[in-house]
Amino acid sequence: MSAESPRQDEHYLKVFRQNFRVWRGNRPFWAGLLVLLGGFPIMYFPYANLQIGNLTLAMATTAGAGSLIIGVLLVVLGVSLWFQKHVQTFAGVAAILLALVSIPVSNFGGFLIGFLLSMIGGAMAVSWAPGKPAVEPAKTEAAYGGDAREVAAGGTDGVSTPNDLSGTSPVNGANGRHSAG
């Protein structure tokens, strides 16, 4: 092994970390993580046997299968928030509803741990909005050959294609408010 191999590994780790930060920033990552983590106590506690000294405490409920279904659905919703960001509103509302249903079904929603994680994650998913892309620098008249005012007014962009395909622009007064139909 050469002495430079750790530096190459550091480069790959840095690139991986940067790519992960970009991926995480483009989706409701933390909401998905909280919903995912909220599903585990909800599906675990109805099947758990706790040992307190020599005393075995079984927390099995009559709705154990319902707890398992709620927990699995919360885990699936959490993963879908990561990989299908366009379903964030549906997944958030569904997580909130499942968390509310888990209170009577699953030992007070996994002893309130799963309930609180799922409620907060669901609320974060519903309220998440994608970030706005970085603003491009303002285009000057030199970039368009002196006709920047025409471009700003809805004219052509130097390639002879109109910017406004709908024909409704605040410049020509037809912005859709006074159209019949």
Coordinates of N, CA, C and O in Angstrom, one line a residue:
M1 N 0.8 -1.2 0.0 CA 0.0 0.0 0.0 C 0.9 1.2 0.0 O 1.9 1.3 0.7
S2 N 0.5 2.2 -0.7 CA 1.2 3.5 -0.7 C 0.8 4.4 0.4 O -0.3 4.2 1.0
A3 N 1.5 5.4 0.6 CA 1.2 6.3 1.7 C 0.0 7.2 1.3 O -0.5 7.9 2.1
E4 N -0.3 7.3 0.0 CA -1.3 8.2 -0.4 C -2.7 7.6 -0.5 O -3.7 8.2 -0.8
S5 N -2.9 6.3 -0.2 CA -4.2 5.7 -0.2 C -5.2 6.3 0.8 O -6.4 6.4 0.5
P6 N -4.8 6.7 2.0 CA -5.8 7.3 2.9 C -6.3 8.6 2.4 O -7.4 9.0 2.6
R7 N -5.4 9.4 1.7 CA -5.9 10.6 1.1 C -7.0 10.4 0.0 O -7.9 11.1 -0.1
Q8 N -6.8 9.3 -0.8 CA -7.8 9.0 -1.8 C -9.1 8.6 -1.1 O -10.2 8.9 -1.6
D9 N -9.0 7.8 0.0 CA -10.2 7.4 0.7 C -10.9 8.6 1.2 O -12.1 8.7 1.3
E10 N -10.2 9.6 1.8 CA -10.8 10.8 2.3 C -11.5 11.6 1.2 O -12.5 12.1 1.4
H11 N -10.9 11.6 0.0 CA -11.6 12.2 -1.1 C -12.9 11.6 -1.4 O -13.9 12.3 -1.6
Y12 N -13.0 10.3 -1.5 CA -14.2 9.6 -1.8 C -15.2 9.8 -0.7 O -16.4 9.9 -0.9
L13 N -14.8 9.8 0.6 CA -15.7 10.1 1.7 C -16.2 11.5 1.6 O -17.4 11.7 1.9
K14 N -15.4 12.4 1.2 CA -15.8 13.8 1.1 C -16.8 14.0 0.0 O -17.9 14.6 0.2
V15 N -16.6 13.3 -1.1 CA -17.5 13.4 -2.2 C -18.8 12.7 -1.9 O -19.9 13.2 -2.2
F16 N -18.7 11.5 -1.2 CA -20.0 10.8 -0.8 C -20.8 11.7 0.2 O -22.0 11.8 0.1
R17 N -20.1 12.3 1.1 CA -20.8 13.2 2.1 C -21.5 14.4 1.4 O -22.6 14.7 1.8
Q18 N -20.8 15.0 0.5 CA -21.4 16.1 -0.2 C -22.6 15.7 -1.1 O -23.6 16.4 -1.1
N19 N -22.4 14.5 -1.7 CA -23.6 14.0 -2.5 C -24.7 13.7 -1.6 O -25.9 13.9 -2.0
F20 N -24.5 13.1 -0.5 CA -25.5 12.8 0.5 C -26.2 14.0 1.0 O -27.4 14.1 1.1
R21 N -25.4 15.1 1.3 CA -26.0 16.3 1.7 C -26.9 16.9 0.7 O -28.0 17.5 1.0
V22 N -26.5 16.9 -0.6 CA -27.4 17.4 -1.7 C -28.7 16.5 -1.8 O -29.8 17.1 -1.9
W23 N -28.5 15.2 -1.7 CA -29.7 14.3 -1.8 C -30.6 14.6 -0.6 O -31.8 14.6 -0.8
R24 N -30.1 14.7 0.6 CA -30.9 14.9 1.8 C -31.6 16.3 1.7 O -32.7 16.4 2.2
G25 N -30.9 17.3 1.1 CA -31.5 18.6 1.0 C -32.7 18.7 0.0 O -33.5 19.6 0.1
N26 N -32.8 17.7 -0.9 CA -33.8 17.8 -1.9 C -35.1 17.0 -1.6 O -35.9 16.8 -2.4
R27 N -35.2 16.6 -0.4 CA -36.4 15.8 0.0 C -36.6 15.9 1.5 O -35.7 16.4 2.2
P28 N -37.8 15.6 2.0 CA -38.1 15.7 3.5 C -37.4 14.6 4.3 O -38.0 13.6 4.8
F29 N -36.0 14.6 4.3 CA -35.3 13.5 4.9 C -35.6 13.4 6.4 O -35.8 12.2 6.9
W30 N -35.5 14.4 7.2 CA -35.8 14.3 8.6 C -37.2 13.9 9.0 O -37.4 13.2 9.9
A31 N -38.1 14.3 8.2 CA -39.5 13.9 8.4 C -39.6 12.4 8.1 O -40.3 11.7 8.9
G32 N -39.0 11.9 7.1 CA -39.0 10.5 6.8 C -38.3 9.7 7.9 O -38.8 8.6 8.3
L33 N -37.2 10.2 8.4 CA -36.5 9.5 9.5 C -37.4 9.4 10.8 O -37.4 8.4 11.4
L34 N -38.0 10.5 11.1 CA -38.9 10.5 12.3 C -40.1 9.5 12.2 O -40.4 8.8 13.1
V35 N -40.7 9.5 11.0 CA -41.8 8.6 10.7 C -41.3 7.2 10.8 O -42.0 6.3 11.4
L36 N -40.2 6.9 10.2 CA -39.6 5.6 10.1 C -39.3 5.1 11.6 O -39.7 4.0 12.0
L37 N -38.7 6.0 12.4 CA -38.3 5.6 13.7 C -39.6 5.5 14.6 O -39.6 4.7 15.6
G38 N -40.6 6.2 14.3 CA -41.9 6.2 15.0 C -42.6 4.8 14.8 O -43.4 4.4 15.7
G39 N -42.4 4.2 13.7 CA -43.0 2.9 13.5 C -42.5 1.8 14.3 O -43.2 0.8 14.6
F40 N -41.2 1.8 14.7 CA -40.6 0.7 15.4 C -41.2 0.5 16.8 O -41.5 -0.7 17.1
P41 N -41.3 1.5 17.6 CA -41.9 1.2 18.9 C -43.3 0.8 18.9 O -43.8 0.0 19.7
I42 N -44.0 1.3 17.9 CA -45.5 0.9 17.8 C -45.6 -0.5 17.4 O -46.5 -1.2 18.0
M43 N -44.7 -1.1 16.6 CA -44.9 -2.5 16.2 C -44.1 -3.4 17.2 O -44.3 -4.6 17.2
Y44 N -43.2 -2.9 18.0 CA -42.4 -3.7 18.9 C -43.0 -4.0 20.2 O -43.1 -5.1 20.7
F45 N -43.6 -3.0 20.9 CA -44.1 -3.1 22.2 C -45.2 -4.1 22.4 O -45.2 -4.8 23.4
P46 N -46.1 -4.3 21.5 CA -47.2 -5.3 21.7 C -46.7 -6.7 21.7 O -47.3 -7.6 22.2
Y47 N -45.5 -6.9 21.2 CA -44.9 -8.3 21.2 C -43.8 -8.5 22.1 O -43.2 -9.5 22.2
A48 N -43.5 -7.5 22.9 CA -42.3 -7.5 23.8 C -42.7 -8.1 25.2 O -43.8 -7.9 25.7
N49 N -41.7 -8.7 25.8 CA -41.8 -9.2 27.1 C -40.7 -8.5 27.9 O -39.5 -8.8 27.7
L50 N -41.0 -7.7 28.8 CA -40.0 -7.0 29.6 C -39.7 -7.8 30.9 O -40.6 -8.3 31.5
Q51 N -38.4 -7.9 31.2 CA -38.0 -8.5 32.5 C -37.7 -7.5 33.5 O -36.8 -6.6 33.3
I52 N -38.4 -7.5 34.6 CA -38.1 -6.6 35.7 C -37.8 -7.5 36.9 O -38.6 -8.0 37.6
G53 N -36.5 -7.7 37.1 CA -36.0 -8.7 38.1 C -36.5 -10.1 37.7 O -36.1 -10.5 36.6
N54 N -37.2 -10.7 38.5 CA -37.7 -12.1 38.2 C -39.2 -12.0 37.6 O -39.8 -13.0 37.4
L55 N -39.7 -10.8 37.5 CA -41.0 -10.6 37.0 C -41.0 -10.4 35.5 O -40.3 -9.5 35.0
T56 N -41.8 -11.1 34.8 CA -41.9 -11.0 33.3 C -43.2 -10.2 33.0 O -44.3 -10.6 33.5
L57 N -43.1 -9.1 32.4 CA -44.2 -8.2 32.0 C -44.5 -8.4 30.6 O -43.7 -7.9 29.7
A58 N -45.6 -9.0 30.2 CA -46.0 -9.2 28.8 C -47.0 -8.0 28.5 O -48.0 -7.9 29.2
M59 N -46.7 -7.3 27.5 CA -47.5 -6.2 27.1 C -48.4 -6.5 25.9 O -48.7 -5.6 25.1
A60 N -48.6 -7.7 25.6 CA -49.4 -8.2 24.5 C -50.8 -7.6 24.6 O -51.5 -7.7 25.7
T61 N -51.3 -7.1 23.5 CA -52.7 -6.6 23.5 C -53.5 -7.4 22.5 O -53.0 -8.2 21.8
T62 N -54.8 -7.2 22.6 CA -55.7 -8.0 21.7 C -55.5 -7.5 20.2 O -55.9 -8.2 19.3
A63 N -55.0 -6.3 20.1 CA -54.8 -5.7 18.8 C -53.4 -5.8 18.3 O -52.9 -4.8 17.7
G64 N -52.7 -6.9 18.6 CA -51.3 -7.0 18.2 C -51.1 -6.9 16.7 O -50.1 -6.3 16.2
A65 N -52.0 -7.5 16.0 CA -51.8 -7.5 14.5 C -52.1 -6.1 14.0 O -51.4 -5.6 13.1
G66 N -53.0 -5.3 14.6 CA -53.2 -4.0 14.2 C -52.0 -3.1 14.5 O -51.6 -2.2 13.7
S67 N -51.3 -3.3 15.6 CA -50.1 -2.6 15.9 C -49.0 -2.9 14.9 O -48.3 -2.0 14.5
L68 N -48.9 -4.2 14.5 CA -47.9 -4.5 13.5 C -48.2 -3.9 12.2 O -47.3 -3.3 11.6
I69 N -49.4 -3.8 11.8 CA -49.8 -3.2 10.5 C -49.5 -1.7 10.6 O -48.9 -1.1 9.6
I70 N -49.9 -1.0 11.7 CA -49.6 0.4 11.8 C -48.1 0.7 11.8 O -47.7 1.6 11.1
G71 N -47.3 -0.1 12.5 CA -45.9 0.1 12.5 C -45.3 -0.1 11.1 O -44.4 0.7 10.7
V72 N -45.7 -1.2 10.5 CA -45.1 -1.4 9.1 C -45.5 -0.3 8.2 O -44.7 0.1 7.3
L73 N -46.7 0.2 8.2 CA -47.1 1.2 7.3 C -46.4 2.5 7.6 O -46.0 3.3 6.7
L74 N -46.1 2.8 8.9 CA -45.3 4.0 9.2 C -43.8 3.9 8.7 O -43.3 4.8 8.2
V75 N -43.3 2.7 8.8 CA -41.9 2.5 8.2 C -41.9 2.7 6.7 O -41.1 3.3 6.1
V76 N -43.0 2.1 6.0 CA -43.1 2.3 4.6 C -43.3 3.7 4.2 O -42.7 4.2 3.2
L77 N -44.1 4.4 5.0 CA -44.3 5.9 4.7 C -43.0 6.7 4.9 O -42.7 7.6 4.1
G78 N -42.2 6.3 5.9 CA -40.9 7.0 6.1 C -39.9 6.8 5.0 O -39.3 7.7 4.5
V79 N -39.9 5.5 4.5 CA -39.0 5.2 3.4 C -39.5 5.9 2.1 O -38.7 6.4 1.3
S80 N -40.8 5.9 1.9 CA -41.3 6.6 0.7 C -41.1 8.1 0.7 O -41.0 8.7 -0.3
L81 N -41.0 8.7 1.9 CA -40.7 10.1 2.0 C -39.3 10.4 1.5 O -39.0 11.4 1.0
W82 N -38.4 9.4 1.7 CA -37.0 9.6 1.2 C -36.9 9.4 -0.3 O -36.2 10.1 -0.9
F83 N -37.6 8.4 -0.8 CA -37.3 8.1 -2.2 C -38.4 8.5 -3.2 O -38.2 8.4 -4.4
Q84 N -39.6 9.0 -2.7 CA -40.6 9.5 -3.6 C -41.1 10.8 -2.9 O -42.1 10.9 -2.3
K85 N -40.3 11.9 -3.2 CA -40.6 13.1 -2.5 C -41.9 13.8 -2.9 O -42.4 14.6 -2.2
H86 N -42.5 13.4 -4.1 CA -43.7 14.0 -4.5 C -44.9 13.5 -3.7 O -46.0 14.1 -3.9
V87 N -44.8 12.5 -2.9 CA -45.9 12.0 -2.1 C -45.9 12.5 -0.7 O -46.5 12.0 0.2
Q88 N -45.1 13.6 -0.5 CA -44.8 14.1 0.9 C -46.1 14.5 1.6 O -46.2 14.3 2.8
T89 N -47.0 15.1 0.9 CA -48.3 15.6 1.6 C -49.1 14.4 2.0 O -49.6 14.3 3.2
F90 N -49.3 13.5 1.1 CA -50.1 12.3 1.4 C -49.4 11.5 2.5 O -50.1 11.0 3.5
A91 N -48.1 11.2 2.4 CA -47.4 10.5 3.5 C -47.5 11.1 4.8 O -47.6 10.5 5.8
G92 N -47.4 12.5 4.8 CA -47.4 13.2 6.1 C -48.8 13.1 6.7 O -48.9 12.8 8.0
V93 N -49.9 13.2 6.0 CA -51.2 13.1 6.5 C -51.5 11.7 7.0 O -52.1 11.5 8.0
A94 N -51.0 10.7 6.2 CA -51.2 9.3 6.5 C -50.5 9.0 7.8 O -51.0 8.2 8.7
A95 N -49.3 9.5 8.0 CA -48.5 9.3 9.2 C -49.2 9.9 10.4 O -49.2 9.3 11.5
I96 N -49.7 11.1 10.3 CA -50.4 11.7 11.4 C -51.7 10.8 11.8 O -51.9 10.6 12.9
L97 N -52.4 10.4 10.8 CA -53.6 9.6 11.1 C -53.2 8.3 11.7 O -53.9 7.8 12.6
L98 N -52.2 7.6 11.2 CA -51.8 6.3 11.8 C -51.2 6.5 13.2 O -51.4 5.7 14.1
A99 N -50.6 7.6 13.4 CA -50.1 7.9 14.8 C -51.3 8.1 15.8 O -51.2 7.6 16.9
L100 N -52.3 8.8 15.3 CA -53.5 9.0 16.1 C -54.2 7.6 16.4 O -54.7 7.4 17.5
V101 N -54.3 6.8 15.4 CA -54.9 5.5 15.5 C -54.1 4.6 16.5 O -54.7 3.7 17.1
S102 N -52.8 4.8 16.5 CA -52.0 3.9 17.3 C -52.2 4.1 18.8 O -51.8 3.3 19.6
I103 N -52.8 5.2 19.2 CA -53.0 5.5 20.7 C -53.9 4.4 21.3 O -53.5 3.8 22.2
P104 N -55.1 4.2 20.7 CA -55.9 3.1 21.3 C -55.5 1.7 20.9 O -55.8 0.8 21.7
V105 N -54.9 1.6 19.8 CA -54.6 0.2 19.3 C -53.3 -0.3 19.9 O -53.2 -1.5 20.2
S106 N -52.3 0.5 20.0 CA -50.9 -0.1 20.3 C -50.3 0.5 21.6 O -49.4 1.3 21.5
N107 N -50.8 0.1 22.7 CA -50.2 0.5 24.0 C -49.9 2.0 24.0 O -48.7 2.4 24.2
F108 N -50.9 2.8 23.8 CA -50.7 4.3 23.8 C -49.7 4.8 22.8 O -48.8 5.6 23.1
G109 N -49.7 4.2 21.6 CA -48.8 4.6 20.6 C -47.4 4.3 20.9 O -46.5 5.1 20.6
G110 N -47.1 3.1 21.3 CA -45.7 2.7 21.7 C -45.2 3.5 22.9 O -44.1 4.0 22.9
F111 N -46.1 3.6 23.9 CA -45.8 4.4 25.1 C -45.4 5.8 24.8 O -44.5 6.4 25.3
L112 N -46.2 6.4 23.9 CA -46.0 7.8 23.4 C -44.7 8.1 22.6 O -44.6 9.1 22.1
I113 N -43.8 7.1 22.6 CA -42.6 7.4 21.8 C -42.9 7.3 20.4 O -42.6 8.3 19.6
G114 N -43.5 6.3 19.9 CA -43.8 6.2 18.5 C -44.8 7.2 18.0 O -44.8 7.7 16.9
F115 N -45.8 7.4 18.9 CA -46.8 8.4 18.6 C -46.2 9.8 18.4 O -46.5 10.5 17.4
L116 N -45.3 10.2 19.3 CA -44.7 11.6 19.1 C -43.8 11.7 17.9 O -43.8 12.7 17.2
L117 N -43.0 10.7 17.7 CA -42.1 10.7 16.6 C -42.9 10.7 15.3 O -42.5 11.5 14.3
S118 N -43.9 9.9 15.2 CA -44.7 9.9 14.0 C -45.5 11.2 13.7 O -45.6 11.7 12.6
M119 N -46.0 11.8 14.8 CA -46.8 13.0 14.7 C -45.8 14.2 14.2 O -46.2 14.9 13.3
I120 N -44.7 14.3 14.8 CA -43.7 15.3 14.5 C -43.2 15.1 13.1 O -43.2 16.0 12.3
G121 N -42.9 13.9 12.7 CA -42.4 13.6 11.3 C -43.5 13.8 10.3 O -43.2 14.3 9.2
G122 N -44.8 13.5 10.6 CA -45.9 13.7 9.7 C -46.1 15.2 9.5 O -46.3 15.7 8.4
A123 N -46.0 16.0 10.6 CA -46.2 17.4 10.4 C -45.1 18.0 9.6 O -45.3 18.9 8.8
M124 N -43.9 17.5 9.8 CA -42.7 18.0 9.1 C -42.9 17.7 7.6 O -42.5 18.5 6.7
A125 N -43.4 16.5 7.3 CA -43.6 16.1 5.9 C -44.6 17.0 5.2 O -44.5 17.3 4.0
V126 N -45.7 17.3 5.9 CA -46.8 18.1 5.3 C -46.3 19.5 5.1 O -46.6 20.1 4.0
S127 N -45.5 20.0 6.0 CA -45.0 21.4 5.8 C -43.8 21.6 5.0 O -43.4 22.7 4.7
W128 N -43.2 20.5 4.5 CA -41.9 20.6 3.8 C -42.2 21.2 2.4 O -43.1 20.9 1.7
A129 N -41.3 22.1 2.0 CA -41.4 22.6 0.6 C -40.0 22.6 0.1 O -39.0 22.9 0.8
P130 N -39.8 22.2 -1.2 CA -38.5 22.2 -1.8 C -37.8 23.5 -1.8 O -38.5 24.6 -2.0
G131 N -36.5 23.6 -1.7 CA -35.8 24.8 -1.8 C -35.8 25.4 -3.2 O -36.0 24.7 -4.2
K132 N -35.6 26.7 -3.2 CA -35.6 27.4 -4.5 C -34.2 27.2 -5.1 O -33.2 27.3 -4.4
P133 N -34.1 27.0 -6.4 CA -32.8 26.9 -7.0 C -32.0 28.3 -6.9 O -32.6 29.3 -6.8
A134 N -30.7 28.2 -7.0 CA -29.9 29.4 -6.9 C -30.2 30.3 -8.1 O -30.5 29.9 -9.2
V135 N -30.3 31.6 -7.7 CA -30.6 32.6 -8.7 C -29.5 32.8 -9.7 O -28.3 33.0 -9.3
E136 N -29.8 32.8 -11.0 CA -28.8 33.1 -12.0 C -28.5 34.6 -12.0 O -29.3 35.4 -11.6
P137 N -27.2 34.9 -12.4 CA -26.9 36.3 -12.4 C -27.7 37.1 -13.4 O -28.2 36.5 -14.4
A138 N -28.0 38.3 -13.2 CA -28.8 39.1 -14.1 C -28.2 39.2 -15.4 O -27.0 39.4 -15.6
K139 N -29.0 39.0 -16.4 CA -28.5 39.1 -17.8 C -28.5 40.6 -18.3 O -29.5 41.3 -18.1
T140 N -27.4 40.9 -18.8 CA -27.2 42.3 -19.2 C -27.5 42.5 -20.7 O -27.8 41.5 -21.4
E141 N -27.5 43.7 -21.1 CA -27.8 44.0 -22.5 C -26.7 43.4 -23.4 O -27.0 43.0 -24.5
A142 N -25.5 43.3 -22.9 CA -24.4 42.8 -23.7 C -24.6 41.3 -24.0 O -24.3 40.8 -25.1
A143 N -25.3 40.6 -23.1 CA -25.5 39.2 -23.3 C -26.6 39.0 -24.4 O -26.6 37.9 -25.1
Y144 N -27.4 39.9 -24.6 CA -28.5 39.8 -25.7 C -28.2 40.7 -26.9 O -29.1 40.9 -27.7
G145 N -27.1 41.3 -26.9 CA -26.8 42.2 -28.0 C -27.6 43.5 -28.0 O -28.0 44.0 -29.1
G146 N -27.9 44.0 -26.8 CA -28.6 45.3 -26.7 C -30.1 45.2 -26.7 O -30.7 46.3 -26.6
D147 N -30.7 44.1 -26.8 CA -32.2 44.0 -26.7 C -32.7 43.4 -25.4 O -33.6 42.6 -25.4
A148 N -32.1 43.8 -24.3 CA -32.5 43.2 -23.0 C -33.9 43.7 -22.6 O -34.7 43.1 -22.0
R149 N -34.2 45.0 -23.0 CA -35.6 45.5 -22.7 C -36.6 44.7 -23.5 O -37.7 44.5 -22.9
E150 N -36.4 44.3 -24.7 CA -37.3 43.5 -25.4 C -37.5 42.1 -24.7 O -38.6 41.6 -24.7
V151 N -36.4 41.5 -24.2 CA -36.5 40.2 -23.6 C -37.3 40.4 -22.3 O -38.2 39.6 -22.0
A152 N -37.1 41.4 -21.5 CA -37.8 41.7 -20.3 C -39.3 41.9 -20.5 O -40.1 41.6 -19.7
A153 N -39.6 42.5 -21.7 CA -41.0 42.8 -22.0 C -41.7 41.6 -22.6 O -42.8 41.7 -23.1
G154 N -41.1 40.4 -22.6 CA -41.8 39.3 -23.2 C -41.5 39.0 -24.6 O -42.2 38.3 -25.3
G155 N -40.4 39.7 -25.1 CA -40.1 39.5 -26.5 C -39.3 38.3 -26.7 O -39.4 37.2 -26.1
T156 N -38.3 38.4 -27.6 CA -37.5 37.2 -27.9 C -36.2 37.2 -27.1 O -35.8 38.2 -26.6
D157 N -35.6 36.1 -27.0 CA -34.4 36.0 -26.2 C -33.1 35.8 -27.0 O -32.2 35.2 -26.6
G158 N -33.1 36.4 -28.2 CA -31.9 36.4 -29.0 C -31.9 35.2 -30.0 O -31.1 35.1 -30.9
V159 N -32.8 34.2 -29.8 CA -32.8 33.0 -30.7 C -34.1 33.0 -31.5 O -34.5 32.1 -32.1
S160 N -34.8 34.1 -31.4 CA -36.1 34.3 -32.1 C -37.2 33.4 -31.6 O -38.0 32.9 -32.4
T161 N -37.2 33.1 -30.3 CA -38.3 32.3 -29.7 C -38.9 33.2 -28.6 O -38.2 33.7 -27.8
P162 N -40.2 33.3 -28.6 CA -40.9 34.1 -27.6 C -40.8 33.4 -26.2 O -40.9 32.2 -26.1
N163 N -40.6 34.2 -25.2 CA -40.6 33.7 -23.8 C -42.0 33.3 -23.3 O -42.1 32.4 -22.6
D164 N -43.0 34.1 -23.7 CA -44.3 33.9 -23.2 C -45.1 33.2 -24.2 O -45.6 33.8 -25.2
L165 N -45.4 31.9 -24.1 CA -46.1 31.2 -25.1 C -47.6 31.3 -24.9 O -48.4 31.0 -25.8
S166 N -48.1 31.8 -23.8 CA -49.5 31.9 -23.5 C -50.1 33.1 -24.1 O -51.3 33.2 -24.3
G167 N -49.3 34.1 -24.4 CA -49.8 35.4 -24.9 C -50.4 36.3 -23.8 O -50.9 37.4 -24.1
T168 N -50.3 35.8 -22.6 CA -50.8 36.6 -21.4 C -49.6 37.2 -20.7 O -48.8 36.4 -20.2
S169 N -49.4 38.4 -20.7 CA -48.3 39.1 -20.0 C -48.8 40.4 -19.4 O -49.7 41.0 -19.9
P170 N -48.2 40.8 -18.3 CA -48.6 42.1 -17.7 C -48.2 43.2 -18.6 O -48.8 44.3 -18.6
V171 N -47.3 43.0 -19.6 CA -46.9 44.1 -20.5 C -48.0 44.4 -21.5 O -48.3 45.5 -21.7
N172 N -48.7 43.3 -22.0 CA -49.7 43.6 -23.0 C -51.1 43.7 -22.4 O -52.1 43.8 -23.1
G173 N -51.2 43.7 -21.0 CA -52.5 43.9 -20.4 C -53.4 42.7 -20.4 O -54.5 42.7 -19.9
A174 N -53.0 41.6 -21.0 CA -53.8 40.4 -21.0 C -53.3 39.3 -20.1 O -52.8 38.3 -20.5
N175 N -53.3 39.6 -18.8 CA -52.8 38.6 -17.8 C -53.8 37.6 -17.3 O -53.6 37.0 -16.3
G176 N -54.9 37.5 -18.0 CA -55.9 36.5 -17.7 C -57.0 36.9 -16.9 O -58.0 36.2 -16.7
R177 N -57.0 38.1 -16.3 CA -58.0 38.6 -15.4 C -59.3 39.0 -16.2 O -60.4 38.9 -15.7
H178 N -59.0 39.5 -17.4 CA -60.1 40.1 -18.1 C -60.5 39.3 -19.4 O -61.0 39.8 -20.3
S179 N -60.2 38.0 -19.3 CA -60.5 37.2 -20.5 C -61.8 36.5 -20.2 O -62.2 36.2 -19.1
A180 N -62.6 36.3 -21.2 CA -63.9 35.6 -21.1 C -63.7 34.2 -21.5 O -63.7 33.9 -22.7
G181 N -63.7 33.3 -20.6 CA -63.7 31.9 -21.0 C -62.6 31.2 -20.5 O -62.0 30.7 -19.8

